[in-house]
Amino acid sequence: MADTGLKVTQFSVLTAVGHAQSHDLPLRDIADAIDMDQSSLTRAVGVFVRDGFVELNTGKDRRQKTARLTERGEALLEQATTAWRKAQTELYEIIGQEKLEDGRQNMHALRKKLSASNNHQVRN
């Protein structure tokens, strides 16, 4: 990923924008899909807009914003996806399928616990 200039979180945002653009999903829905608060996503997308990788548009509801990859953004996503797949393959070769899947399941469980904890704190 280093040769793309992207951090893993930026790759997640770029990937989510790429998937969401065909459905005209508003930024709020993209943030929900990747477990990111909307203000953090807006800041992350703002960097991509500034650098010419993403463009913002008005959604179906004029209060909403949607994001689309530009040609530069599509090229960057393709390059980053290739790098991500290579990294995943290397990780698989080093630790094996079982440990890789265990790690994914542990991260998913941790995210759920943190989310539940945050929701509990907000209500109290």
Coordinates of N, CA and C in Angstrom, one line a residue:
M1 N 0.8 -1.2 0.0 CA 0.0 0.0 0.0 C 0.9 1.3 0.0
A2 N 2.1 1.1 0.5 CA 2.9 2.3 0.7 C 3.2 3.0 -0.7
D3 N 3.3 2.2 -1.7 CA 3.6 2.8 -3.0 C 2.4 3.5 -3.6
T4 N 1.2 3.4 -3.1 CA 0.1 4.1 -3.5 C 0.0 5.5 -2.8
G5 N 0.6 5.6 -1.7 CA 0.5 6.8 -0.8 C -0.7 6.8 0.1
L6 N -1.4 5.7 0.1 CA -2.7 5.6 0.9 C -2.4 4.9 2.2
K7 N -3.1 5.3 3.2 CA -3.1 4.6 4.5 C -4.3 3.6 4.3
V8 N -4.3 2.6 5.2 CA -5.4 1.6 5.1 C -6.8 2.2 5.3
T9 N -6.9 3.2 6.2 CA -8.2 3.8 6.4 C -8.6 4.6 5.1
Q10 N -7.7 5.2 4.4 CA -8.0 5.9 3.2 C -8.4 5.0 2.1
F11 N -7.7 3.8 2.1 CA -8.1 2.8 1.1 C -9.6 2.4 1.3
S12 N -9.9 2.2 2.6 CA -11.3 1.8 3.0 C -12.3 2.8 2.5
V13 N -12.0 4.1 2.7 CA -12.9 5.2 2.2 C -13.0 5.2 0.7
L14 N -11.9 5.1 0.0 CA -11.9 5.1 -1.4 C -12.7 3.9 -2.0
T15 N -12.5 2.8 -1.4 CA -13.2 1.6 -1.8 C -14.7 1.8 -1.6
A16 N -15.1 2.3 -0.4 CA -16.5 2.5 -0.1 C -17.1 3.5 -1.1
V17 N -16.4 4.6 -1.4 CA -16.9 5.5 -2.4 C -17.1 4.9 -3.7
G18 N -16.1 4.1 -4.1 CA -16.2 3.3 -5.4 C -17.4 2.4 -5.5
H19 N -17.7 1.7 -4.4 CA -18.9 0.8 -4.4 C -20.2 1.6 -4.3
A20 N -20.2 2.7 -3.5 CA -21.4 3.4 -3.3 C -21.9 4.3 -4.4
Q21 N -20.9 4.7 -5.3 CA -21.3 5.6 -6.4 C -22.3 5.0 -7.4
S22 N -22.3 3.7 -7.5 CA -23.3 3.1 -8.5 C -24.7 3.1 -7.9
H23 N -24.8 3.4 -6.6 CA -26.1 3.4 -5.9 C -26.5 4.8 -5.4
D24 N -25.7 5.8 -5.7 CA -26.0 7.2 -5.3 C -26.2 7.2 -3.8
L25 N -25.4 6.5 -3.0 CA -25.6 6.5 -1.6 C -25.0 7.8 -1.0
P26 N -25.7 8.4 0.0 CA -25.2 9.6 0.6 C -24.0 9.3 1.5
L27 N -23.2 10.3 1.8 CA -22.1 10.1 2.7 C -22.4 9.5 4.0
R28 N -23.6 9.8 4.5 CA -24.0 9.2 5.8 C -24.1 7.7 5.7
D29 N -24.6 7.2 4.6 CA -24.8 5.8 4.4 C -23.4 5.1 4.2
I30 N -22.5 5.8 3.6 CA -21.1 5.3 3.4 C -20.5 5.2 4.7
A31 N -20.6 6.2 5.5 CA -20.0 6.2 6.9 C -20.5 5.1 7.7
D32 N -21.8 4.8 7.7 CA -22.4 3.7 8.4 C -21.8 2.4 7.9
A33 N -21.7 2.2 6.6 CA -21.2 1.0 6.1 C -19.8 0.6 6.5
I34 N -19.0 1.6 6.7 CA -17.6 1.4 7.1 C -17.3 1.7 8.5
D35 N -18.3 1.8 9.3 CA -18.2 2.1 10.8 C -17.3 3.3 11.1
M36 N -17.6 4.4 10.4 CA -16.9 5.6 10.6 C -18.0 6.7 10.9
D37 N -17.7 7.6 11.7 CA -18.6 8.7 11.9 C -18.6 9.6 10.7
Q38 N -19.7 10.3 10.5 CA -19.9 11.1 9.3 C -18.9 12.2 9.2
S39 N -18.6 12.9 10.3 CA -17.7 14.0 10.2 C -16.2 13.5 9.8
S40 N -15.8 12.3 10.3 CA -14.5 11.8 9.9 C -14.5 11.4 8.4
L41 N -15.6 10.8 8.0 CA -15.7 10.5 6.5 C -15.7 11.7 5.7
T42 N -16.4 12.8 6.1 CA -16.4 14.0 5.3 C -15.0 14.6 5.2
R43 N -14.3 14.6 6.3 CA -12.9 15.1 6.3 C -12.0 14.2 5.3
A44 N -12.2 12.9 5.4 CA -11.4 12.0 4.6 C -11.7 12.2 3.1
V45 N -13.0 12.3 2.8 CA -13.4 12.5 1.4 C -12.9 13.9 0.9
G46 N -12.9 14.9 1.8 CA -12.5 16.2 1.5 C -11.0 16.2 1.0
V47 N -10.2 15.4 1.5 CA -8.8 15.3 1.1 C -8.8 14.7 -0.3
F48 N -9.6 13.7 -0.6 CA -9.7 13.1 -1.9 C -10.3 14.1 -2.9
V49 N -11.2 14.9 -2.5 CA -11.8 16.0 -3.4 C -10.7 17.0 -3.7
R50 N -10.0 17.5 -2.7 CA -8.9 18.4 -2.9 C -7.8 17.9 -3.9
D51 N -7.5 16.6 -3.8 CA -6.5 16.0 -4.6 C -7.0 15.5 -6.0
G52 N -8.3 15.7 -6.2 CA -8.8 15.4 -7.6 C -9.2 13.9 -7.8
F53 N -9.3 13.2 -6.7 CA -9.7 11.7 -6.8 C -11.2 11.5 -6.6
V54 N -11.9 12.4 -6.0 CA -13.3 12.3 -5.8 C -14.0 13.6 -6.1
E55 N -15.3 13.5 -6.5 CA -16.1 14.7 -6.7 C -17.4 14.5 -5.9
L56 N -17.8 15.6 -5.3 CA -19.1 15.6 -4.5 C -20.2 16.1 -5.3
N57 N -21.4 15.5 -5.1 CA -22.6 15.9 -5.8 C -23.7 16.0 -4.8
T58 N -24.8 16.7 -5.2 CA -26.0 16.8 -4.4 C -26.8 15.5 -4.6
G59 N -27.2 14.9 -3.5 CA -28.0 13.7 -3.5 C -29.4 13.9 -3.9
K60 N -30.2 12.8 -3.8 CA -31.7 12.9 -4.1 C -32.3 14.0 -3.3
D61 N -32.0 14.0 -2.0 CA -32.4 15.0 -1.1 C -31.3 16.1 -1.1
R62 N -31.7 17.3 -1.4 CA -30.7 18.3 -1.6 C -29.8 18.6 -0.4
R63 N -30.2 18.1 0.7 CA -29.4 18.2 1.9 C -28.2 17.2 2.0
Q64 N -28.3 16.2 1.2 CA -27.4 15.1 1.2 C -26.3 15.3 0.1
K65 N -25.1 14.7 0.4 CA -24.0 14.7 -0.6 C -23.7 13.3 -0.9
T66 N -23.4 13.1 -2.2 CA -22.9 11.8 -2.7 C -21.5 12.1 -3.2
A67 N -20.8 11.0 -3.3 CA -19.4 11.1 -3.8 C -19.2 10.1 -5.0
R68 N -18.4 10.6 -5.9 CA -18.0 9.7 -7.1 C -16.5 9.8 -7.3
L69 N -15.9 8.7 -7.7 CA -14.5 8.7 -8.1 C -14.3 9.4 -9.4
T70 N -13.3 10.2 -9.5 CA -12.9 10.7 -10.8 C -12.1 9.7 -11.6
E71 N -11.7 10.0 -12.8 CA -10.8 9.1 -13.5 C -9.5 8.8 -12.7
R72 N -9.0 9.9 -12.1 CA -7.8 9.7 -11.3 C -8.1 8.8 -10.0
G73 N -9.3 9.0 -9.5 CA -9.7 8.2 -8.3 C -9.8 6.7 -8.7
E74 N -10.4 6.5 -9.9 CA -10.6 5.1 -10.3 C -9.2 4.4 -10.5
A75 N -8.3 5.2 -11.1 CA -6.9 4.6 -11.3 C -6.2 4.4 -10.0
L76 N -6.4 5.3 -9.0 CA -5.8 5.1 -7.7 C -6.4 3.9 -7.0
L77 N -7.7 3.7 -7.1 CA -8.4 2.6 -6.5 C -7.9 1.3 -7.1
E78 N -7.7 1.3 -8.4 CA -7.2 0.1 -9.0 C -5.8 -0.3 -8.6
Q79 N -5.0 0.7 -8.5 CA -3.6 0.5 -8.0 C -3.6 0.0 -6.6
A80 N -4.4 0.7 -5.7 CA -4.4 0.3 -4.3 C -5.0 -1.1 -4.1
T81 N -6.0 -1.4 -4.9 CA -6.6 -2.8 -4.8 C -5.6 -3.9 -5.1
T82 N -4.9 -3.6 -6.1 CA -3.8 -4.6 -6.5 C -2.8 -4.7 -5.4
A83 N -2.4 -3.6 -4.8 CA -1.5 -3.7 -3.6 C -2.1 -4.4 -2.4
W84 N -3.4 -4.1 -2.2 CA -4.1 -4.7 -1.1 C -4.1 -6.2 -1.2
R85 N -4.5 -6.7 -2.4 CA -4.6 -8.1 -2.7 C -3.2 -8.8 -2.5
K86 N -2.2 -8.1 -3.0 CA -0.8 -8.6 -2.8 C -0.5 -8.8 -1.3
A87 N -0.8 -7.7 -0.6 CA -0.5 -7.8 0.9 C -1.3 -8.9 1.6
Q88 N -2.6 -9.1 1.2 CA -3.4 -10.1 1.7 C -2.8 -11.5 1.4
T89 N -2.3 -11.7 0.2 CA -1.7 -13.0 -0.2 C -0.4 -13.2 0.6
E90 N 0.4 -12.2 0.8 CA 1.6 -12.4 1.5 C 1.3 -12.7 3.0
L91 N 0.3 -12.1 3.6 CA -0.1 -12.4 4.9 C -0.6 -13.8 5.0
Y92 N -1.4 -14.2 4.1 CA -1.9 -15.6 4.1 C -0.8 -16.6 4.0
E93 N 0.2 -16.3 3.2 CA 1.4 -17.2 3.1 C 2.2 -17.3 4.4
I94 N 2.2 -16.2 5.1 CA 3.0 -16.1 6.3 C 2.3 -16.8 7.5
I95 N 1.0 -16.5 7.7 CA 0.3 -17.0 8.9 C -0.7 -18.1 8.6
G96 N -1.1 -18.3 7.4 CA -2.0 -19.3 7.0 C -3.5 -18.9 7.1
Q97 N -4.3 -19.6 6.5 CA -5.8 -19.3 6.3 C -6.5 -19.3 7.7
E98 N -6.2 -20.3 8.5 CA -6.9 -20.4 9.8 C -6.6 -19.2 10.7
K99 N -5.4 -18.8 10.9 CA -5.0 -17.7 11.7 C -5.5 -16.4 11.1
L100 N -5.5 -16.3 9.8 CA -6.0 -15.1 9.2 C -7.5 -14.9 9.5
E101 N -8.2 -16.0 9.3 CA -9.7 -16.0 9.6 C -10.0 -15.7 11.1
D102 N -9.2 -16.3 12.0 CA -9.3 -16.1 13.4 C -9.1 -14.6 13.7
G103 N -8.1 -14.0 13.1 CA -7.9 -12.6 13.3 C -9.0 -11.7 12.8
R104 N -9.6 -12.1 11.7 CA -10.7 -11.3 11.2 C -11.9 -11.4 12.1
Q105 N -12.2 -12.6 12.6 CA -13.3 -12.8 13.5 C -13.1 -12.1 14.8
N106 N -11.9 -12.1 15.3 CA -11.6 -11.3 16.5 C -11.7 -9.8 16.4
M107 N -11.3 -9.3 15.2 CA -11.5 -7.9 15.0 C -13.0 -7.5 14.8
H108 N -13.7 -8.4 14.2 CA -15.2 -8.2 14.1 C -15.8 -8.2 15.4
A109 N -15.5 -9.1 16.3 CA -16.1 -9.2 17.6 C -15.7 -8.0 18.4
L110 N -14.4 -7.5 18.3 CA -14.0 -6.4 19.0 C -14.8 -5.1 18.6
R111 N -14.9 -5.0 17.3 CA -15.7 -3.8 16.8 C -17.1 -3.8 17.3
K112 N -17.8 -5.0 17.4 CA -19.1 -5.1 17.9 C -19.2 -4.7 19.4
K113 N -18.2 -5.2 20.1 CA -18.1 -4.8 21.6 C -17.9 -3.3 21.8
L114 N -17.0 -2.8 21.0 CA -16.7 -1.3 21.1 C -18.0 -0.5 20.7
S115 N -18.6 -0.9 19.7 CA -19.8 -0.3 19.2 C -20.9 -0.3 20.3
A116 N -21.1 -1.5 20.9 CA -22.1 -1.7 21.9 C -21.8 -0.8 23.1
S117 N -20.5 -0.8 23.5 CA -20.0 0.0 24.6 C -20.3 1.5 24.3
N118 N -19.9 2.0 23.1 CA -20.2 3.4 22.8 C -21.6 3.7 22.8
N119 N -22.5 2.8 22.3 CA -23.9 3.1 22.3 C -24.4 3.1 23.7
H120 N -23.9 2.3 24.6 CA -24.3 2.3 26.0 C -23.9 3.6 26.7
Q121 N -22.7 4.1 26.4 CA -22.2 5.3 27.0 C -23.0 6.5 26.6
V122 N -23.4 6.5 25.3 CA -24.2 7.6 24.7 C -25.6 7.7 25.4
R123 N -26.2 6.6 25.7 CA -27.5 6.6 26.3 C -27.4 7.0 27.8
N124 N -26.3 6.7 28.5 CA -26.3 7.0 29.9 C -25.9 8.5 30.2

